[in-house]
Short mmCIF file of C-alpha atoms in Angstrom, two decimals:
data_model
loop_
_atom_site.label_atom_id
_atom_site.label_comp_id
_atom_site.label_asym_id
_atom_site.label_seq_id
_atom_site.Cartn_x
_atom_site.Cartn_y
_atom_site.Cartn_z
CA UNK L 77 -32.68 14.10 -12.43
CA UNK L 78 -34.93 13.96 -15.44
CA UNK L 79 -38.49 14.83 -16.28
CA UNK L 80 -40.22 14.94 -19.62
CA UNK L 81 -39.80 18.74 -19.46
CA UNK L 82 -36.14 19.03 -18.40
CA UNK L 83 -33.01 17.15 -17.43
CA UNK L 84 -29.79 17.81 -15.53
CA UNK L 85 -26.65 16.97 -17.50
CA UNK L 86 -23.01 17.94 -17.94
CA UNK L 87 -22.53 21.24 -19.74
CA UNK L 88 -20.90 21.30 -23.17
CA UNK L 89 -19.32 24.27 -24.94
CA UNK L 90 -22.52 25.06 -26.86
CA UNK L 91 -24.20 25.71 -23.47
CA UNK L 92 -21.86 28.54 -22.47
CA UNK L 93 -23.91 31.42 -23.87
CA UNK L 94 -27.06 30.12 -22.16
CA UNK L 95 -25.17 29.61 -18.90
CA UNK L 96 -23.82 33.15 -19.01
CA UNK L 97 -27.23 34.63 -19.83
CA UNK L 98 -28.70 32.92 -16.76
CA UNK L 99 -25.73 33.95 -14.62
CA UNK L 100 -26.07 37.59 -15.71
CA UNK L 101 -29.83 37.57 -15.04
CA UNK L 102 -29.44 36.27 -11.48
CA UNK L 103 -26.09 37.31 -9.99
CA UNK L 104 -24.97 40.89 -9.25
CA UNK L 105 -22.55 42.31 -11.83
CA UNK L 106 -19.48 41.99 -9.62
CA UNK L 107 -19.95 38.18 -9.69
CA UNK L 108 -20.25 37.94 -13.50
CA UNK L 109 -17.67 35.98 -15.47
CA UNK L 110 -16.98 36.08 -19.19
CA UNK L 111 -17.10 33.39 -21.85
CA UNK L 112 -13.31 32.97 -21.84
CA UNK L 113 -13.37 32.16 -18.14
CA UNK L 114 -15.91 29.37 -18.61
CA UNK L 115 -14.06 28.04 -21.67
CA UNK L 116 -10.76 27.90 -19.74
CA UNK L 117 -12.40 25.98 -16.91
CA UNK L 118 -14.03 23.53 -19.34
CA UNK L 119 -10.67 22.95 -21.07
CA UNK L 120 -9.07 22.01 -17.75
CA UNK L 121 -11.99 19.96 -16.42
CA UNK L 122 -15.06 19.47 -18.59
CA UNK L 123 -16.99 17.90 -15.71
CA UNK L 124 -17.35 20.90 -13.38
CA UNK L 125 -20.45 22.51 -14.89
CA UNK L 126 -23.88 20.88 -14.61
CA UNK L 127 -26.89 22.40 -16.34
CA UNK L 128 -30.61 21.92 -16.22
CA UNK L 129 -31.80 21.89 -19.82
CA UNK L 130 -35.45 22.66 -20.55
CA UNK L 131 -37.25 23.43 -23.78
CA UNK L 132 -36.68 27.14 -23.14
CA UNK L 133 -32.91 26.72 -22.74
CA UNK L 134 -30.63 26.54 -19.71
CA UNK L 135 -32.81 27.03 -16.61
CA UNK L 136 -30.36 26.01 -13.91
CA UNK L 137 -26.68 25.49 -13.18
CA UNK L 138 -24.52 24.09 -10.43
CA UNK L 139 -20.75 24.04 -10.60
CA UNK L 140 -18.36 22.09 -8.39
CA UNK L 141 -14.69 23.03 -8.75
CA UNK L 142 -12.13 20.51 -7.45
CA UNK L 143 -9.23 22.17 -5.64
CA UNK L 144 -6.38 21.17 -3.40
CA UNK L 145 -7.07 21.75 0.31
CA UNK L 146 -4.78 24.81 0.34
CA UNK L 147 -6.42 26.43 -2.71
CA UNK L 148 -9.88 25.60 -1.36
CA UNK L 149 -9.12 27.24 2.00
CA UNK L 150 -7.63 30.25 0.19
CA UNK L 151 -10.84 30.59 -1.83
CA UNK L 152 -13.08 30.38 1.22
CA UNK L 153 -11.02 32.91 3.21
CA UNK L 154 -10.87 35.38 0.33
CA UNK L 155 -7.17 35.28 -0.53
CA UNK L 156 -7.81 33.49 -3.83
CA UNK L 157 -10.10 35.35 -6.24
CA UNK L 158 -12.61 33.54 -8.44
CA UNK L 159 -10.98 34.87 -11.61
CA UNK L 160 -7.79 33.03 -10.54
CA UNK L 161 -9.55 29.67 -10.21
CA UNK L 162 -8.69 28.32 -13.68
CA UNK L 163 -5.02 28.26 -12.64
CA UNK L 164 -5.89 26.14 -9.60
CA UNK L 165 -8.67 23.93 -10.97
CA UNK L 166 -7.81 20.23 -10.87
CA UNK L 167 -8.64 17.80 -13.67
CA UNK L 168 -10.23 14.46 -12.83
CA UNK L 169 -7.39 12.58 -14.52
CA UNK L 170 -6.41 10.30 -11.63
CA UNK L 171 -7.80 9.13 -8.32
CA UNK L 172 -7.15 11.81 -5.71
CA UNK L 173 -8.46 13.69 -2.69
CA UNK L 174 -10.12 17.02 -3.49
CA UNK L 175 -12.17 19.71 -1.86
CA UNK L 176 -15.05 20.99 -3.95
CA UNK L 177 -15.95 24.64 -4.19
CA UNK L 178 -19.63 25.06 -5.06
CA UNK L 179 -19.04 28.12 -7.19
CA UNK L 180 -22.58 28.48 -8.45
CA UNK L 181 -26.08 27.25 -7.87
CA UNK L 182 -28.45 29.15 -10.12
CA UNK L 183 -32.10 28.66 -11.05
CA UNK L 184 -34.14 30.82 -13.41
CA UNK L 185 -36.22 32.49 -10.71
CA UNK L 186 -38.51 34.02 -13.34
CA UNK L 187 -39.67 30.66 -14.68
CA UNK L 188 -42.92 29.17 -13.33
CA UNK L 189 -41.14 25.80 -12.90
CA UNK L 190 -38.34 27.30 -10.77
CA UNK L 191 -39.15 25.17 -7.71
CA UNK L 192 -39.08 21.97 -9.76
CA UNK L 193 -35.80 23.08 -11.36
CA UNK L 194 -34.25 23.82 -7.97
CA UNK L 195 -35.36 20.43 -6.64
CA UNK L 196 -33.88 18.64 -9.66
CA UNK L 197 -30.56 20.47 -9.30
CA UNK L 198 -30.41 19.78 -5.57
CA UNK L 199 -31.10 16.08 -6.10
CA UNK L 200 -28.38 15.93 -8.77
CA UNK L 201 -25.67 17.00 -6.30
CA UNK L 202 -25.47 13.68 -4.39
CA UNK L 203 -25.55 11.85 -7.73
CA UNK L 204 -22.53 13.89 -8.84
CA UNK L 205 -20.69 13.18 -5.57
CA UNK L 206 -21.34 9.45 -5.95
CA UNK L 207 -20.20 9.56 -9.59
CA UNK L 208 -16.93 11.17 -8.55
CA UNK L 209 -16.43 8.58 -5.82
CA UNK L 210 -16.96 5.79 -8.35
CA UNK L 211 -14.12 7.31 -10.42
CA UNK L 212 -11.72 7.30 -7.46
CA UNK L 213 -12.17 10.97 -6.55
CA UNK L 214 -12.45 11.31 -2.77
CA UNK L 215 -14.24 14.49 -1.75
CA UNK L 216 -12.98 15.65 1.64
CA UNK L 217 -15.25 18.69 1.93
CA UNK L 218 -17.56 20.94 -0.07
CA UNK L 219 -17.61 24.68 0.53
CA UNK L 220 -19.63 27.60 -0.75
CA UNK L 221 -19.98 31.32 -0.26
CA UNK L 222 -23.60 32.46 -0.07
CA UNK L 223 -24.18 35.81 -1.71
CA UNK L 224 -27.99 35.91 -1.48
CA UNK L 225 -30.63 35.12 1.14
CA UNK L 226 -31.94 32.36 -1.14
CA UNK L 227 -28.42 30.94 -1.35
CA UNK L 228 -28.09 30.84 2.43
CA UNK L 229 -31.47 29.18 2.80
CA UNK L 230 -30.74 26.52 0.15
CA UNK L 231 -27.28 25.71 1.50
CA UNK L 232 -28.64 25.19 5.04
CA UNK L 233 -31.48 23.04 3.72
CA UNK L 234 -29.17 20.72 1.79
CA UNK L 235 -26.76 20.00 4.64
CA UNK L 236 -24.24 22.85 4.73
CA UNK L 237 -23.25 24.47 8.03
CA UNK L 238 -22.43 28.15 8.42
CA UNK L 239 -18.74 28.64 9.15
CA UNK L 240 -16.60 31.76 8.96
CA UNK L 241 -17.39 34.95 7.06
CA UNK L 242 -15.40 36.41 4.18
CA UNK L 243 -15.14 39.86 2.61
CA UNK L 244 -15.52 40.39 -1.14
CA UNK L 245 -16.26 43.61 -3.02
CA UNK L 246 -16.58 45.55 0.24
CA UNK L 247 -19.27 43.23 1.61
CA UNK L 248 -19.22 40.36 4.11
CA UNK L 249 -20.57 36.98 3.02
CA UNK L 250 -21.24 33.75 4.90
CA UNK L 251 -19.09 30.71 4.13
CA UNK L 252 -20.73 27.29 4.32
CA UNK L 253 -19.07 23.88 4.62
CA UNK L 254 -20.26 20.27 4.35
CA UNK L 255 -18.99 16.75 3.96
CA UNK L 256 -20.54 14.52 1.30
CA UNK L 257 -22.28 12.55 4.07
CA UNK L 258 -24.00 15.74 5.26
CA UNK L 259 -25.48 16.30 1.82
CA UNK L 260 -26.48 12.64 1.37
CA UNK L 261 -28.34 12.80 4.67
CA UNK L 262 -30.04 16.15 4.04
CA UNK L 263 -31.05 15.70 0.41
CA UNK L 264 -33.90 13.28 0.15
CA UNK L 265 -35.30 11.93 -3.10
CA UNK L 266 -38.95 12.55 -3.65
#
Protein backbone atom coordinates (compact mmCIF):
# COMPACT_ATOMS: atom_id res chain seq x y z
CA UNK A 1 0.00 0.00 0.00
CA UNK A 2 1.37 3.36 -0.98
CA UNK A 3 0.43 6.97 -0.53
CA UNK A 4 2.38 10.09 -1.32
CA UNK A 5 3.16 10.27 2.43
CA UNK A 6 4.17 6.67 3.16
CA UNK A 7 4.61 3.19 1.73
CA UNK A 8 4.75 -0.39 2.99
CA UNK A 9 7.85 -2.27 1.85
CA UNK A 10 10.25 -5.04 2.87
CA UNK A 11 12.61 -4.03 5.65
CA UNK A 12 16.34 -3.78 4.97
CA UNK A 13 19.18 -3.79 7.49
CA UNK A 14 19.32 0.01 7.63
CA UNK A 15 15.73 -0.06 9.00
CA UNK A 16 16.59 -2.09 12.10
CA UNK A 17 17.27 0.82 14.45
CA UNK A 18 13.99 2.50 13.45
CA UNK A 19 12.11 -0.78 13.84
CA UNK A 20 13.54 -1.31 17.31
CA UNK A 21 12.77 2.27 18.37
CA UNK A 22 9.13 1.77 17.38
CA UNK A 23 9.01 -1.65 19.05
CA UNK A 24 10.43 -0.23 22.29
CA UNK A 25 7.96 2.68 22.25
CA UNK A 26 4.92 0.41 21.87
CA UNK A 27 5.55 -3.01 23.41
CA UNK A 28 6.16 -3.73 27.11
CA UNK A 29 9.82 -4.34 27.99
CA UNK A 30 9.45 -8.11 28.37
CA UNK A 31 8.57 -8.30 24.64
CA UNK A 32 11.58 -6.24 23.47
CA UNK A 33 14.19 -7.83 21.22
CA UNK A 34 17.70 -6.62 20.45
CA UNK A 35 19.38 -5.68 17.19
CA UNK A 36 21.22 -9.01 16.98
CA UNK A 37 17.92 -10.88 17.09
CA UNK A 38 16.51 -8.93 14.14
CA UNK A 39 19.78 -9.27 12.21
CA UNK A 40 19.80 -13.06 12.71
CA UNK A 41 16.24 -13.33 11.45
CA UNK A 42 17.00 -11.17 8.41
CA UNK A 43 20.06 -13.32 7.59
CA UNK A 44 17.90 -16.45 7.57
CA UNK A 45 14.92 -14.92 5.76
CA UNK A 46 15.10 -11.31 4.61
CA UNK A 47 11.41 -11.30 3.68
CA UNK A 48 9.83 -11.62 7.14
CA UNK A 49 9.82 -7.95 8.17
CA UNK A 50 7.54 -5.41 6.48
CA UNK A 51 7.76 -1.73 7.39
CA UNK A 52 5.67 1.33 6.77
CA UNK A 53 8.10 4.08 5.80
CA UNK A 54 7.01 7.71 6.18
CA UNK A 55 8.96 10.94 6.05
CA UNK A 56 9.39 10.75 9.84
CA UNK A 57 10.88 7.25 9.71
CA UNK A 58 9.45 3.80 10.39
CA UNK A 59 5.83 4.26 11.50
CA UNK A 60 4.61 0.68 11.30
CA UNK A 61 5.77 -2.93 11.15
CA UNK A 62 4.29 -6.33 10.58
CA UNK A 63 6.33 -9.51 10.67
CA UNK A 64 5.33 -12.95 9.44
CA UNK A 65 7.67 -15.78 10.46
CA UNK A 66 7.40 -19.03 8.46
CA UNK A 67 7.65 -22.12 10.64
CA UNK A 68 7.03 -25.83 10.37
CA UNK A 69 3.66 -26.92 11.79
CA UNK A 70 5.36 -28.40 14.88
CA UNK A 71 7.39 -25.25 15.63
CA UNK A 72 4.35 -23.06 14.98
CA UNK A 73 2.21 -25.06 17.42
CA UNK A 74 5.05 -24.97 19.98
CA UNK A 75 5.18 -21.18 19.65
CA UNK A 76 1.44 -20.76 20.07
CA UNK A 77 1.27 -23.06 23.11
CA UNK A 78 4.23 -21.40 24.82
CA UNK A 79 6.81 -24.19 24.69
CA UNK A 80 8.93 -22.34 22.13
CA UNK A 81 10.14 -18.90 23.23
CA UNK A 82 10.39 -15.98 20.82
CA UNK A 83 14.13 -15.63 21.42
CA UNK A 84 14.51 -19.20 20.06
CA UNK A 85 12.72 -18.41 16.79
CA UNK A 86 15.83 -17.70 14.69
CA UNK A 87 16.80 -21.37 15.07
CA UNK A 88 13.41 -22.43 13.71
CA UNK A 89 12.75 -19.75 11.09
CA UNK A 90 12.42 -21.14 7.58
CA UNK A 91 13.92 -19.48 4.50
CA UNK A 92 11.78 -19.08 1.39
CA UNK A 93 14.29 -21.01 -0.70
CA UNK A 94 11.95 -23.63 -2.16
CA UNK A 95 8.23 -24.22 -2.56
CA UNK A 96 6.86 -25.59 0.70
CA UNK A 97 4.00 -25.60 3.19
CA UNK A 98 4.44 -23.25 6.13
CA UNK A 99 2.52 -21.82 9.03
CA UNK A 100 3.06 -18.12 9.62
CA UNK A 101 3.48 -16.62 13.05
CA UNK A 102 2.42 -12.97 13.06
CA UNK A 103 5.08 -11.95 15.54
CA UNK A 104 4.41 -8.23 15.41
CA UNK A 105 1.92 -5.70 14.18
CA UNK A 106 2.96 -2.27 15.36
CA UNK A 107 1.81 1.24 14.46
CA UNK A 108 3.15 4.49 15.88
CA UNK A 109 0.14 5.26 18.05
CA UNK A 110 1.47 8.74 18.79
CA UNK A 111 1.40 9.84 15.14
CA UNK A 112 -1.67 11.74 13.86
CA UNK A 113 -1.74 9.43 10.79
CA UNK A 114 -1.84 6.25 12.90
CA UNK A 115 -5.22 5.12 11.54
CA UNK A 116 -4.04 5.52 7.94
CA UNK A 117 -0.84 3.65 8.80
CA UNK A 118 -2.77 0.80 10.42
CA UNK A 119 -5.08 0.56 7.40
CA UNK A 120 -2.11 0.44 5.01
CA UNK A 121 -0.39 -2.29 7.03
CA UNK A 122 -3.58 -4.32 7.28
CA UNK A 123 -4.17 -4.09 3.53
CA UNK A 124 -0.57 -5.17 2.87
CA UNK A 125 -1.07 -8.51 4.65
CA UNK A 126 -3.20 -10.16 1.90
CA UNK A 127 -0.76 -8.78 -0.68
CA UNK A 128 2.08 -10.50 1.17
CA UNK A 129 0.13 -13.78 1.38
CA UNK A 130 -0.56 -13.66 -2.36
CA UNK A 131 3.10 -12.87 -3.08
CA UNK A 132 4.17 -15.92 -1.10
CA UNK A 133 1.65 -18.09 -2.92
CA UNK A 134 3.01 -16.87 -6.27
CA UNK A 135 6.46 -18.07 -5.15
CA UNK A 136 5.18 -21.56 -4.32
CA UNK A 137 4.87 -21.01 -0.57
CA UNK A 138 1.61 -22.53 0.66
CA UNK A 139 0.42 -20.96 3.90
CA UNK A 140 -1.58 -23.48 5.91
CA UNK A 141 -2.42 -21.16 8.81
CA UNK A 142 -1.49 -17.84 10.39
CA UNK A 143 -1.33 -17.47 14.15
CA UNK A 144 -0.74 -14.63 16.57
CA UNK A 145 -0.64 -13.95 20.28
CA UNK A 146 -2.43 -10.74 21.24
CA UNK A 147 -0.73 -8.89 24.06
CA UNK A 148 -2.83 -5.71 24.01
CA UNK A 149 -6.52 -4.83 23.76
CA UNK A 150 -5.77 -3.06 20.46
CA UNK A 151 -4.08 -6.22 19.21
CA UNK A 152 -7.11 -8.35 20.05
CA UNK A 153 -9.44 -5.88 18.36
CA UNK A 154 -7.33 -5.69 15.17
CA UNK A 155 -6.86 -9.44 14.89
CA UNK A 156 -10.62 -10.07 15.18
CA UNK A 157 -11.35 -7.34 12.63
CA UNK A 158 -8.98 -8.79 10.03
CA UNK A 159 -10.29 -12.35 10.15
CA UNK A 160 -8.57 -14.09 13.06
CA UNK A 161 -10.54 -16.27 15.47
CA UNK A 162 -9.78 -16.55 19.18
CA UNK A 163 -8.43 -19.99 20.02
CA UNK A 164 -6.61 -21.23 23.11
CA UNK A 165 -4.83 -19.10 25.70
CA UNK A 166 -1.13 -19.19 26.51
CA UNK A 167 0.96 -18.09 29.49
CA UNK A 168 4.03 -15.86 29.08
CA UNK A 169 5.83 -13.79 31.70
CA UNK A 170 3.28 -14.76 34.35
CA UNK A 171 0.33 -13.49 32.30
CA UNK A 172 -2.27 -15.21 30.13
CA UNK A 173 -2.66 -14.08 26.52
CA UNK A 174 -5.18 -14.95 23.82
CA UNK A 175 -4.00 -16.93 20.79
CA UNK A 176 -5.62 -16.18 17.44
CA UNK A 177 -5.66 -18.31 14.29
CA UNK A 178 -6.70 -17.76 10.67
CA UNK A 179 -6.38 -19.24 7.23
CA UNK A 180 -5.33 -17.00 4.35
CA UNK A 181 -8.91 -17.16 3.01
CA UNK A 182 -10.20 -15.74 6.31
CA UNK A 183 -7.95 -12.71 5.94
CA UNK A 184 -8.75 -12.23 2.24
CA UNK A 185 -12.44 -12.20 3.10
CA UNK A 186 -12.16 -9.88 6.11
CA UNK A 187 -9.70 -7.34 4.74
CA UNK A 188 -11.36 -5.15 2.19
CA UNK A 189 -9.59 -2.61 0.02
CA UNK A 190 -10.86 0.90 0.30
